[in-house]
PDB file of C-alpha atoms in Angstrom:
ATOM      1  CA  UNK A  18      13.456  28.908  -7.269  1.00 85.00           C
ATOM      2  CA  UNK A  19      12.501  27.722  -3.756  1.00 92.00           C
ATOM      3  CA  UNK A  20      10.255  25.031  -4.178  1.00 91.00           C
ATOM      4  CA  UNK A  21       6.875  24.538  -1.456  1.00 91.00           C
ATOM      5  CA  UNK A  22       6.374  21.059  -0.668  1.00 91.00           C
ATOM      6  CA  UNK A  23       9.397  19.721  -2.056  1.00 91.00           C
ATOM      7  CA  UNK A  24      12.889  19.195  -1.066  1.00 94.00           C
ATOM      8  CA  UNK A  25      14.639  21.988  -2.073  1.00 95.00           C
ATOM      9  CA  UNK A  26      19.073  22.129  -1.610  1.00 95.00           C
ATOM     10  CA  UNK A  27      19.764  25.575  -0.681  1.00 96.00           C
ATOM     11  CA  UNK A  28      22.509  27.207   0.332  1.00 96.00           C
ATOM     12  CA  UNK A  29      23.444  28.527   4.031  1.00 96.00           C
ATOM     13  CA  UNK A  30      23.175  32.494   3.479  1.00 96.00           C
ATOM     14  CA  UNK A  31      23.875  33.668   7.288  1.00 96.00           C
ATOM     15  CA  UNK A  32      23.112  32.808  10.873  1.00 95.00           C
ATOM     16  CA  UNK A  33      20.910  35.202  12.991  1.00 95.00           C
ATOM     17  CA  UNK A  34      19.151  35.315  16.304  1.00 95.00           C
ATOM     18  CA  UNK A  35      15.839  33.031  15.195  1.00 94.00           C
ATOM     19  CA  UNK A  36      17.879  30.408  12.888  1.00 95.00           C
ATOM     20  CA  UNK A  37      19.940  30.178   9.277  1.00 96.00           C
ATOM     21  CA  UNK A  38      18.365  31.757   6.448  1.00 96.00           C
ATOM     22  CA  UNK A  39      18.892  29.920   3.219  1.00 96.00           C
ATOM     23  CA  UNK A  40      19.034  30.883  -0.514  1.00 94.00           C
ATOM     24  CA  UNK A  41      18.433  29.797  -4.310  1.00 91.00           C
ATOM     25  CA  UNK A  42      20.450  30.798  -6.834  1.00 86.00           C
ATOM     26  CA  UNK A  43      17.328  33.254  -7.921  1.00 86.00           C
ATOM     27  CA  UNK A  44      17.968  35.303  -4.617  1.00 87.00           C
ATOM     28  CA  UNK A  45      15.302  34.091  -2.621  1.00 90.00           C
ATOM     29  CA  UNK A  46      15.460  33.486   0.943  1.00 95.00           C
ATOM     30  CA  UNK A  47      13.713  30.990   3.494  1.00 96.00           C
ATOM     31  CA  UNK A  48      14.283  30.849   7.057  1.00 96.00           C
ATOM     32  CA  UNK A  49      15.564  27.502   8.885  1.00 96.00           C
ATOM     33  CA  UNK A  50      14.628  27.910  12.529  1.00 95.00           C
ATOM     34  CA  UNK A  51      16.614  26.973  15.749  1.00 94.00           C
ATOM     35  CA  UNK A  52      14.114  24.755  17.019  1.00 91.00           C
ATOM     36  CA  UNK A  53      14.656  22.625  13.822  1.00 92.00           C
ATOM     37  CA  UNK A  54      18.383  22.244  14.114  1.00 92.00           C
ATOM     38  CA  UNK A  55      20.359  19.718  15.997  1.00 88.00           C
ATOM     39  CA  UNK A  56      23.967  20.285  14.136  1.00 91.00           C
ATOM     40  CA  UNK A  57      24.306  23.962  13.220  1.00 92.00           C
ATOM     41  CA  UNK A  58      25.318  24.043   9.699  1.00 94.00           C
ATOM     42  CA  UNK A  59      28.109  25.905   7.800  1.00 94.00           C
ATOM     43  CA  UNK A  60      27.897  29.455   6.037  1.00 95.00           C
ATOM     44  CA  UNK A  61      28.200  28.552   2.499  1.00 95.00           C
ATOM     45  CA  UNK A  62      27.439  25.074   2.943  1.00 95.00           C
ATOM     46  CA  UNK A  63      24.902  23.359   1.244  1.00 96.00           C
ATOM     47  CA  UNK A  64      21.720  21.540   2.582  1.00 96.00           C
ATOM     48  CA  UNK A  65      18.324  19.669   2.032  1.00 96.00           C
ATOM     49  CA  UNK A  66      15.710  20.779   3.669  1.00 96.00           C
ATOM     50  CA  UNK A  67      11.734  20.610   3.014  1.00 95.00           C
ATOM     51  CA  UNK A  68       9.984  23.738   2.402  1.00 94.00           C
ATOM     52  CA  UNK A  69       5.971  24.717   3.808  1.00 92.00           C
ATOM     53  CA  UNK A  70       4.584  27.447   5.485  1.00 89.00           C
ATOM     54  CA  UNK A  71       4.375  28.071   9.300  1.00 83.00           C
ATOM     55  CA  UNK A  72       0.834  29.491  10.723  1.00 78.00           C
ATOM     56  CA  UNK A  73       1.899  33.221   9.887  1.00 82.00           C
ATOM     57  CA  UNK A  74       2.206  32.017   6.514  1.00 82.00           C
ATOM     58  CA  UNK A  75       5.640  32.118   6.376  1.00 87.00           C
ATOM     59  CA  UNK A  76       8.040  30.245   4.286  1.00 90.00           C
ATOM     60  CA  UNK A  77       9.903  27.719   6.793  1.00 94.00           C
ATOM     61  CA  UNK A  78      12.408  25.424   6.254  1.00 96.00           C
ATOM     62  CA  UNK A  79      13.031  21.775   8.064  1.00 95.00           C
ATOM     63  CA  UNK A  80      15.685  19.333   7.755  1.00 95.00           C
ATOM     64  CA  UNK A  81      13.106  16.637   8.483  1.00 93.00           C
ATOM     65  CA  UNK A  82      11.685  14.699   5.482  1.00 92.00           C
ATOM     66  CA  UNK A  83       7.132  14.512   5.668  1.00 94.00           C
ATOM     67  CA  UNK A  84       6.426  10.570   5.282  1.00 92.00           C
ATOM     68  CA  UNK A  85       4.450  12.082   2.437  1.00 92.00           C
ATOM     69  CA  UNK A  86       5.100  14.886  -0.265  1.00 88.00           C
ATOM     70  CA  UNK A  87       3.001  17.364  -2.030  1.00 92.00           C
ATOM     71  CA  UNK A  88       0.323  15.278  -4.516  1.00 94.00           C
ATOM     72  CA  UNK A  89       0.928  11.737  -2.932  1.00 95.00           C
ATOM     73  CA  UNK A  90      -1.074   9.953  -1.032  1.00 97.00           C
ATOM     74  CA  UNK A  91      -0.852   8.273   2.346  1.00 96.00           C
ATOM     75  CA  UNK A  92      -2.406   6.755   5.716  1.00 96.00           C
ATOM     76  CA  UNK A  93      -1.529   9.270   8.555  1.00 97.00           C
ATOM     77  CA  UNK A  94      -3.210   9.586  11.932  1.00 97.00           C
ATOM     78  CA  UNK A  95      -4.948  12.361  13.386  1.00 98.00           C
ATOM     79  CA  UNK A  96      -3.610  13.764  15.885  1.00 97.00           C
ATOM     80  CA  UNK A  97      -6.101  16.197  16.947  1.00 97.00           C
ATOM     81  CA  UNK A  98      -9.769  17.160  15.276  1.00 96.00           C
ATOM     82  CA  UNK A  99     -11.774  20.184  15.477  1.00 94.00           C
ATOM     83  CA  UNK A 100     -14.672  22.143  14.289  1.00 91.00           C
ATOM     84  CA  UNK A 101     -12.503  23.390  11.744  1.00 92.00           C
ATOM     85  CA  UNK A 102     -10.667  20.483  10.623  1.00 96.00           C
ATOM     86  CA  UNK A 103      -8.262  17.795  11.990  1.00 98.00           C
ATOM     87  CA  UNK A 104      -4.380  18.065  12.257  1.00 97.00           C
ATOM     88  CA  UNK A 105      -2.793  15.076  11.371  1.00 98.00           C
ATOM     89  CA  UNK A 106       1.185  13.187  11.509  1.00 97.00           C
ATOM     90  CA  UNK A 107       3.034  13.932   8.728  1.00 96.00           C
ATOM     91  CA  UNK A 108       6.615  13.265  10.075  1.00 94.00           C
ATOM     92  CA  UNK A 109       7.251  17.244  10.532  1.00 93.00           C
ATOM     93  CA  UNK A 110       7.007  19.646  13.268  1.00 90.00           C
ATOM     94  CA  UNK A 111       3.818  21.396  11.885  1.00 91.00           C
ATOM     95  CA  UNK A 112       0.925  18.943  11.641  1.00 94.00           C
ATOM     96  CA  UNK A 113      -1.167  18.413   8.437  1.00 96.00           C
ATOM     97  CA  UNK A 114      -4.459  20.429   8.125  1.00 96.00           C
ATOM     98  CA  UNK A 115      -7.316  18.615   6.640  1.00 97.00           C
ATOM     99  CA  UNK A 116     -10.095  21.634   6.738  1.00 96.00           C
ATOM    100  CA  UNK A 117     -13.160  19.828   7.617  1.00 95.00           C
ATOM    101  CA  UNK A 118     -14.439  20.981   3.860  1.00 95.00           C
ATOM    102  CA  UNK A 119     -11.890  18.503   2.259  1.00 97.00           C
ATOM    103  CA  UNK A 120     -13.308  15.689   4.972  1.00 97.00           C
ATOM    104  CA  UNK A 121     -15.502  12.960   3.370  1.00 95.00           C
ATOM    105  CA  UNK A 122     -16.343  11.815   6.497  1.00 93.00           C
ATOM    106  CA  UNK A 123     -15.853  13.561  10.115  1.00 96.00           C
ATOM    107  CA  UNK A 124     -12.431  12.617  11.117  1.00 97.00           C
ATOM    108  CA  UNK A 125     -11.736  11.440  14.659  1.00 97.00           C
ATOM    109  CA  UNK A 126      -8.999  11.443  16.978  1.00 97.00           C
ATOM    110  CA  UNK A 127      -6.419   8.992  17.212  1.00 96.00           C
ATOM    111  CA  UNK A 128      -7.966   7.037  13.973  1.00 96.00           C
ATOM    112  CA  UNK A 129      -5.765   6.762  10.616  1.00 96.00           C
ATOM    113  CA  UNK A 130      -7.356   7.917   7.323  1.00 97.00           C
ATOM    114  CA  UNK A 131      -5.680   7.987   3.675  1.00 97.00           C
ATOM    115  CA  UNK A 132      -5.698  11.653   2.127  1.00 98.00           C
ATOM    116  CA  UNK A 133      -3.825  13.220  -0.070  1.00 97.00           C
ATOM    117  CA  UNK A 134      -1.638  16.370   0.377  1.00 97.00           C
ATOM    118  CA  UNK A 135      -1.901  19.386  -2.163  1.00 96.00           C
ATOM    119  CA  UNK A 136      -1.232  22.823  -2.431  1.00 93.00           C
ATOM    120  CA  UNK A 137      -4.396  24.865  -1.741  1.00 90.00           C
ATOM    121  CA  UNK A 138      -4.992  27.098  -4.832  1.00 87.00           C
ATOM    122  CA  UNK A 139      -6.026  30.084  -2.402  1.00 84.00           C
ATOM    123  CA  UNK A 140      -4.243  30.214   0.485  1.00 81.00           C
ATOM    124  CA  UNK A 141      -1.186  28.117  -1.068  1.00 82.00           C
ATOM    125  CA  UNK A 142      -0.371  26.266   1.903  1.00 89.00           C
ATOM    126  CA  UNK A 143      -0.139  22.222   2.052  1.00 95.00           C
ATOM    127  CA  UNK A 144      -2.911  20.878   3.153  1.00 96.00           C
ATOM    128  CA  UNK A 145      -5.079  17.197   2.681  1.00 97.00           C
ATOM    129  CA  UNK A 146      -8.081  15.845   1.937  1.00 98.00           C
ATOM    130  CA  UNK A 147      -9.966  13.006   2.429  1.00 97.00           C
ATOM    131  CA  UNK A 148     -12.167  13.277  -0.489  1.00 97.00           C
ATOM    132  CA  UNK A 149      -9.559  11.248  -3.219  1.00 97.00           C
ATOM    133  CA  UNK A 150     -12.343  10.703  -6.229  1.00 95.00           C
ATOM    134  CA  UNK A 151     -11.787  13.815  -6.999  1.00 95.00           C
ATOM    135  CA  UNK A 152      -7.816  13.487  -7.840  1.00 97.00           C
ATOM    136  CA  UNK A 153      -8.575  10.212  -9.381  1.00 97.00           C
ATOM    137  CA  UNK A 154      -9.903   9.354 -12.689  1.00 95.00           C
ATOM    138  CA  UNK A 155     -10.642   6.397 -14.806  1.00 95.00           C
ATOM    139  CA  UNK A 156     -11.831   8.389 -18.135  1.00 93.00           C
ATOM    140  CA  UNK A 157      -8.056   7.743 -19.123  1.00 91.00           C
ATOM    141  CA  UNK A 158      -6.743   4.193 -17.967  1.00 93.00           C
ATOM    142  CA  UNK A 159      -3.679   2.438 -19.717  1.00 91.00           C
ATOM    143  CA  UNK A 160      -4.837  -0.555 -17.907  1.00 94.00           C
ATOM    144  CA  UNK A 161      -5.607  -3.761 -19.570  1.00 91.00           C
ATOM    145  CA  UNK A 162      -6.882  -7.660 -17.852  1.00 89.00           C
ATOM    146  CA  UNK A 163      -3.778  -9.529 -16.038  1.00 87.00           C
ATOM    147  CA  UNK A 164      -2.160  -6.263 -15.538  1.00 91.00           C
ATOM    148  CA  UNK A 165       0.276  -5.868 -12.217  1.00 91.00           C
ATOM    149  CA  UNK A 166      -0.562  -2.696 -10.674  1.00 94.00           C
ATOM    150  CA  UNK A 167       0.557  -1.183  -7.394  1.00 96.00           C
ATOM    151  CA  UNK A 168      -2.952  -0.256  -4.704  1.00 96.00           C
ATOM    152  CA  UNK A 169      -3.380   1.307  -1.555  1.00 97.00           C
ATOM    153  CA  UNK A 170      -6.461   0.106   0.295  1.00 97.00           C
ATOM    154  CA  UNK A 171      -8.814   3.160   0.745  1.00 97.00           C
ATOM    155  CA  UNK A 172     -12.098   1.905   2.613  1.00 95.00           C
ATOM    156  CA  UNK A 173     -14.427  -1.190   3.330  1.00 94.00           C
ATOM    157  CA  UNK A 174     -17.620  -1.086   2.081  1.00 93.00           C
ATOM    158  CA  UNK A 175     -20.565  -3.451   1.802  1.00 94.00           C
ATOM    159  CA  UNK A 176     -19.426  -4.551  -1.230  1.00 94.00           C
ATOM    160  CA  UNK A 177     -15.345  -4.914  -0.759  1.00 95.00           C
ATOM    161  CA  UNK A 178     -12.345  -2.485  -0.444  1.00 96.00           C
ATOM    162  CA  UNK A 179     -12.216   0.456  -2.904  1.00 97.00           C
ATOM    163  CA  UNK A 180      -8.122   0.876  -3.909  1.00 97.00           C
ATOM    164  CA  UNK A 181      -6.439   3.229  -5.393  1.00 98.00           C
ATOM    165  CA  UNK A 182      -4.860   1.846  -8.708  1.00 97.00           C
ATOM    166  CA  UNK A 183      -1.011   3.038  -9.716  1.00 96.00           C
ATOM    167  CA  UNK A 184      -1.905   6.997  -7.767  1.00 96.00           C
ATOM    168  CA  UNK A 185      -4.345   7.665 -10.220  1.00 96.00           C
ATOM    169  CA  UNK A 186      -7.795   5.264 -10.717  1.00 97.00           C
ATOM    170  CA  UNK A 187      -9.967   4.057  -8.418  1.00 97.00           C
ATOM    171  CA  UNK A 188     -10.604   0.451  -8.455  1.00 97.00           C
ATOM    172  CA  UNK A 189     -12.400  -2.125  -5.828  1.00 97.00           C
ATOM    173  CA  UNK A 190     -11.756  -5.561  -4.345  1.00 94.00           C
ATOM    174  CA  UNK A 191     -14.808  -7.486  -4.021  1.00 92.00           C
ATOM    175  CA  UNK A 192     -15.544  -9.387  -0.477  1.00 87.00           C
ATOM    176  CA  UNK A 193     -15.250 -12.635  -2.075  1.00 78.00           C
ATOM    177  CA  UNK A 194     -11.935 -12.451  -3.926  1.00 78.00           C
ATOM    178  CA  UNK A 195     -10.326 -11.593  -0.905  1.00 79.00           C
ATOM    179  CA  UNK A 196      -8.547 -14.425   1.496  1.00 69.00           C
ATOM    180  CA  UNK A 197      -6.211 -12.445   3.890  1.00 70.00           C
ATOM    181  CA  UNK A 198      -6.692  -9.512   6.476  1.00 78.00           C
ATOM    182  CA  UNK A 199      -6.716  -6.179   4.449  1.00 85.00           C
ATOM    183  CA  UNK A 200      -6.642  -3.030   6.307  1.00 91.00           C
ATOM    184  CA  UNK A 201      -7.242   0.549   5.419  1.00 94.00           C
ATOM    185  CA  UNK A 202      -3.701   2.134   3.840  1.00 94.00           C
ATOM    186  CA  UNK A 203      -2.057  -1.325   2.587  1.00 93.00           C
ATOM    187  CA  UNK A 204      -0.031  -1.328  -0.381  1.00 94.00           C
ATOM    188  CA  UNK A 205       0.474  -3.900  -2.583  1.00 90.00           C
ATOM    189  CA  UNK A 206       0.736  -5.194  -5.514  1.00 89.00           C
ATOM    190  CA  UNK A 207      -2.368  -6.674  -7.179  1.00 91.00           C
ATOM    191  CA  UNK A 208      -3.749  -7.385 -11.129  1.00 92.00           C
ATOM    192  CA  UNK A 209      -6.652  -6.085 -12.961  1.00 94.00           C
ATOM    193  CA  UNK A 210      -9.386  -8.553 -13.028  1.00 91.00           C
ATOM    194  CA  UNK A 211     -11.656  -7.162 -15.490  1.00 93.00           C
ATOM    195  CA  UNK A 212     -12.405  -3.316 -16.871  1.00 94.00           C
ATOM    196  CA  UNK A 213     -16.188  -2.755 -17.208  1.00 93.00           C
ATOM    197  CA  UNK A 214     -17.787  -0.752 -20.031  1.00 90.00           C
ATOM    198  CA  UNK A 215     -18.827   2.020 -17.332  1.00 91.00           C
ATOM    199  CA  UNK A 216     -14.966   1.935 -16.477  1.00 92.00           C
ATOM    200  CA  UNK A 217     -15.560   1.059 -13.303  1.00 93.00           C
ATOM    201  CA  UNK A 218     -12.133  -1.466 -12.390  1.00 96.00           C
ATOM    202  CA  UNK A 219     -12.090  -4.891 -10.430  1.00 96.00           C
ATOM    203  CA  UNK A 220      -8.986  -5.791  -8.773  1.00 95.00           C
ATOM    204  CA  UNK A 221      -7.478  -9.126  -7.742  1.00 89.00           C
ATOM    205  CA  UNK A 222      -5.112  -9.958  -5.333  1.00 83.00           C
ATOM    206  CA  UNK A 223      -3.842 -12.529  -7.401  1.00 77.00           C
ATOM    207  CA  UNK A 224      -2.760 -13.554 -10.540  1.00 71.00           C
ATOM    208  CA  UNK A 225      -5.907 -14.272 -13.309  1.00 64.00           C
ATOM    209  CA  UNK A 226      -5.976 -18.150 -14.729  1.00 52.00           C
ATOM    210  CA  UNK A 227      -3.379 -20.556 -14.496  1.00 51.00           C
ATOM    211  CA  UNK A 228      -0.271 -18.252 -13.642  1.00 57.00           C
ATOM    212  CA  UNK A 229      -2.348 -17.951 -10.185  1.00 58.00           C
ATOM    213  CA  UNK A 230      -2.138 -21.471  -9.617  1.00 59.00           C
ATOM    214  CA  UNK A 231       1.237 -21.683 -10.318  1.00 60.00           C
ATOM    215  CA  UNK A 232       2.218 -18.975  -7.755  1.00 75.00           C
ATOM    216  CA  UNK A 233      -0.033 -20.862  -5.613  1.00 78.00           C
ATOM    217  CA  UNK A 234       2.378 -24.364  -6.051  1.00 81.00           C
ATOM    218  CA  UNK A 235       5.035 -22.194  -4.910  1.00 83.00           C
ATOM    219  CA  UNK A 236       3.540 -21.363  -2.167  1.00 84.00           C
ATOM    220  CA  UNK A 237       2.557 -24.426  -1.154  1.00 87.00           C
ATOM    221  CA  UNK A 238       5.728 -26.497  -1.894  1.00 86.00           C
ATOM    222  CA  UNK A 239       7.548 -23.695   0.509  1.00 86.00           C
ATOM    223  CA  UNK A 240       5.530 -24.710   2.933  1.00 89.00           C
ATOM    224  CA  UNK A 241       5.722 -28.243   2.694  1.00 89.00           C
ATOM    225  CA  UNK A 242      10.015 -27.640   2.823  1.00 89.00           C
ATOM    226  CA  UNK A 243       9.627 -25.605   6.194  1.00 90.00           C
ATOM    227  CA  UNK A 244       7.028 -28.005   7.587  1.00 91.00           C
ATOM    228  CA  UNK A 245       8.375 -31.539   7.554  1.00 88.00           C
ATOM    229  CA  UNK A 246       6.888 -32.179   4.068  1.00 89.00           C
ATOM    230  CA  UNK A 247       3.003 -32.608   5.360  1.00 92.00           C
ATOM    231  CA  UNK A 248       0.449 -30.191   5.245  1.00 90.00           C
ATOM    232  CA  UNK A 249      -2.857 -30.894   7.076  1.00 88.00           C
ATOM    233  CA  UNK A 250      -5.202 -29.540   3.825  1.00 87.00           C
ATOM    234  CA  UNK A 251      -6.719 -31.511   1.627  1.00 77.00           C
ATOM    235  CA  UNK A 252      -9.543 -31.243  -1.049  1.00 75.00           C
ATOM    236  CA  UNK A 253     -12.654 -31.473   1.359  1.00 79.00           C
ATOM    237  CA  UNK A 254     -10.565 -28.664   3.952  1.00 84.00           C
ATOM    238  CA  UNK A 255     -13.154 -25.669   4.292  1.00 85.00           C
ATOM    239  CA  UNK A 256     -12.763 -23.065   2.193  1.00 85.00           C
ATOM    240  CA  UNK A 257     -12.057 -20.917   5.625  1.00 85.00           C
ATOM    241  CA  UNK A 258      -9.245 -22.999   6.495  1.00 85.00           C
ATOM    242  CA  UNK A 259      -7.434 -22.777   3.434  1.00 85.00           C
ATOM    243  CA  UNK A 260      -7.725 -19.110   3.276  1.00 84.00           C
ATOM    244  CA  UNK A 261      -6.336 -18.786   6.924  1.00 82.00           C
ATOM    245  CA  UNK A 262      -3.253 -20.119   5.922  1.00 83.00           C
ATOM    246  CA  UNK A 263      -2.821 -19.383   2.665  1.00 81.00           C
ATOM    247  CA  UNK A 264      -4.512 -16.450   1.704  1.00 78.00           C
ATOM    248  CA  UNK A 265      -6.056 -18.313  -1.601  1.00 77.00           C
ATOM    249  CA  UNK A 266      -9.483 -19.397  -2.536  1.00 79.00           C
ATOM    250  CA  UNK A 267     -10.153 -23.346  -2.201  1.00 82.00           C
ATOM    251  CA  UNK A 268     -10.718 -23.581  -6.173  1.00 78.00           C
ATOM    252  CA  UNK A 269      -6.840 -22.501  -6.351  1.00 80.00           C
ATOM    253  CA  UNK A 270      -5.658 -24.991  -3.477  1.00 84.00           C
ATOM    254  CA  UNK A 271      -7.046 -27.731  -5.145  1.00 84.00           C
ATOM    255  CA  UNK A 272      -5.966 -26.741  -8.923  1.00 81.00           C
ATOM    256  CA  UNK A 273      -2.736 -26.128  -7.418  1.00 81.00           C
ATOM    257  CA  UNK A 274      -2.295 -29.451  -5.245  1.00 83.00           C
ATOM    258  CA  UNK A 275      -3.616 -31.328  -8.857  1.00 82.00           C
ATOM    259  CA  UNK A 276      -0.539 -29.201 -10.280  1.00 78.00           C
ATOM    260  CA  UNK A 277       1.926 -30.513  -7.850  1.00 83.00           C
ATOM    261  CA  UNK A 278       0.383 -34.337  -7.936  1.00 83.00           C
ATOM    262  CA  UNK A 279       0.600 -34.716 -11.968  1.00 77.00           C
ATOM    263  CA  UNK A 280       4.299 -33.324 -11.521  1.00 78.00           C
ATOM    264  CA  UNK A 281       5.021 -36.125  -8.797  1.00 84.00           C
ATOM    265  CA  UNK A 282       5.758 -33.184  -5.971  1.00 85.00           C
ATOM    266  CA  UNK A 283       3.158 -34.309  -3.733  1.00 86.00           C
ATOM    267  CA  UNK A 284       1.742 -37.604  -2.689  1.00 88.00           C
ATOM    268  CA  UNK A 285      -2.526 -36.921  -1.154  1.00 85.00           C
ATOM    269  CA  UNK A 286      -3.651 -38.832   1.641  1.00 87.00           C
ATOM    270  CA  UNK A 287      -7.281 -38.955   3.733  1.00 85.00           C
ATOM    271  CA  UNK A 288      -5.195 -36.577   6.253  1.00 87.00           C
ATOM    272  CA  UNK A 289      -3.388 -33.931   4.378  1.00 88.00           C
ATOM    273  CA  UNK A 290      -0.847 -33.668   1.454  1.00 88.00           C
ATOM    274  CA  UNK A 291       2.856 -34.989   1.887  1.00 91.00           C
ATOM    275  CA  UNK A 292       6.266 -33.743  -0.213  1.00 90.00           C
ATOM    276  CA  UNK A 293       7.852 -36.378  -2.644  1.00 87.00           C
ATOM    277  CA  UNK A 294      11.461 -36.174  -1.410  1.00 77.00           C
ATOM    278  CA  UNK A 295      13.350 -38.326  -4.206  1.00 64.00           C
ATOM    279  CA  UNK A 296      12.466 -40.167  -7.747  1.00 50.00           C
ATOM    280  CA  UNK A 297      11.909 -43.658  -5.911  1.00 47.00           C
ATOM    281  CA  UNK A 298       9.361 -42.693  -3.424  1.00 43.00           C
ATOM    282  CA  UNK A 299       7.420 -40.464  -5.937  1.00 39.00           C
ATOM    283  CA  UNK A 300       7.268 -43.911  -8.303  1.00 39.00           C
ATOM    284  CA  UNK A 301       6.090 -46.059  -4.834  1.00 39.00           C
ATOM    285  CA  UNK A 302       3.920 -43.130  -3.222  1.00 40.00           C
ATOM    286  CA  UNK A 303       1.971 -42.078  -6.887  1.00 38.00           C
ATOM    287  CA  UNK A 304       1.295 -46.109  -7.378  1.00 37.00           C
ATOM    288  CA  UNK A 305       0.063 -46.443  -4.353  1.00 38.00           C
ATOM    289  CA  UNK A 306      -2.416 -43.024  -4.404  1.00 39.00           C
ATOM    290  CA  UNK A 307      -3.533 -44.217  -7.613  1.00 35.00           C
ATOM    291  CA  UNK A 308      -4.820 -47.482  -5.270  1.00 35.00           C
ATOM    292  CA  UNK A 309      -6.065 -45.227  -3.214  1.00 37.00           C
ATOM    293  CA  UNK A 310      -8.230 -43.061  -5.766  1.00 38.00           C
ATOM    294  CA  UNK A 311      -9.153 -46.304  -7.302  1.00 34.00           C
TER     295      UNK A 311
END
């Protein structure tokens, strides 16, 4: 059975004066254009090609692949916007319709917006929307605290970015857990911070407790090995320049750099943080911190 908005391998029936119609082993038929072809293919020969319908609502075939299929989501730009919707890049020679009904918010031209693509129920052509709570739900979350979960940023609000959680729940970042540049249509992976009782879901960039702080060492000793073994942070840095170059909160930085100095990995002076580089310095550089501290 030919297959809209999926990849479909069908088989070359015949070549006529418009293009290659292909077949299913059901006996149906879908047409493959000429202007869609760069290598004519074989009679008999079998191919992939993507299946939607053309504006006569026609079954069409293309041997491109969209950069999205049917009940994904994704961050395309629009291409063009009008009173009855906005046509948007989806990696195939017919553009994306998103009628302005399924538009949360007017759509311009030239800006990107995340939607998802489904099959409209009535006129059964692929189209998207911008209006993703309603294919997401948290009523039914096999989420628990400290989870890993794959997000794609959705929109900034007042009170953080809203995410979409694993294609399927809606979850948000707040303002101040964030330390690096997050832009509408990331994806990532991030960790559930805490599930309320109204089910509502906060996300964190980074890992809960103590595992946090130990990806943060990691990232800080890889540093240190690429930069000469001195870092010019310390534990009265501003929170803003810590977050600028590492994308963690200050309370991390300094849990972290206390990791790395009770492991004798680091040795803290007045103007930054230097890398123990063998077992006699750490024994001369800890001795003489402790000095210091004293």
């Amino acid at each position: 059975m030919i297959e809209i908005g999926k990849i479909n391998t069908l088989t070359v029936l015949r070549e006529t004066a418009v293009g290659f119609y292909l077949g299913d082993t059901e006996g149906g038929e879908v047409l493959l254009p000429n202007s869609y072809i760069k290598e004519k293919p074989s009679v008999k020969e079998k191919i992939e090609v993507f299946i939607y319908k053309d504006s006569e609502d026609r079954l069409i075939a293309t041997l491109r692949k969209p950069i999205v299929k049917l009940n994904d989501f994704a961050c395309l730009r629009v291409n063009a916007a009008s009173d009855i919707g906005a046509f948007l890049d989806w990696g195939l020679e017919k553009e994306l319709f998103v009628p302005f009904s399924e538009q949360k918010f007017n759509m311009e031209e030239g800006r990107y917006y995340v939607v998802r693509v489904f099959l409209d129920d009535v006129s059964k052509r692929i189209v998207g929307s911008s209006k993703l709570e309603k294919f997401l739900s948290n009523e039914e979350m096999k989420l628990e605290g400290g989870q890993e979960v794959e997000i794609m940023i959705t929109e900034e609000s007042p009170l953080g970015y809203s995410c979409i959680i694993n294609g399927m729940h809606k979850g948000l970042i707040y303002h101040n857990d964030v330390y690096q540049d997050l832009f509408v249509g990331d994806e990532q992976i991030a960790y559930v911070k805490l599930i309320r009782e109204d089910k509502l879901v906060d996300i964190s960039l980074q890992k809960g407790g103590f595992k946090n702080v130990l990806s943060a060492t990691e990232i800080i000793l890889e540093y240190l090995e690429n930069n000469d073994g001195f870092l010019n942070l310390h534990d009265k840095s501003n929170p803003e320049e810590i977050s600028e170059k590492f994308a963690m909160s200050k309370a991390t930085f300094k849990k972290s750099i206390g990791v790395l100095y009770r492991h004798r990995k680091v040795l803290i002076k007045p103007d930054g943080v230097y890398l123990v580089v063998n077992k006699e310095g750490t024994e001369e550089q800890s001795e003489e911190q402790t000095q210091e501290g004293e």
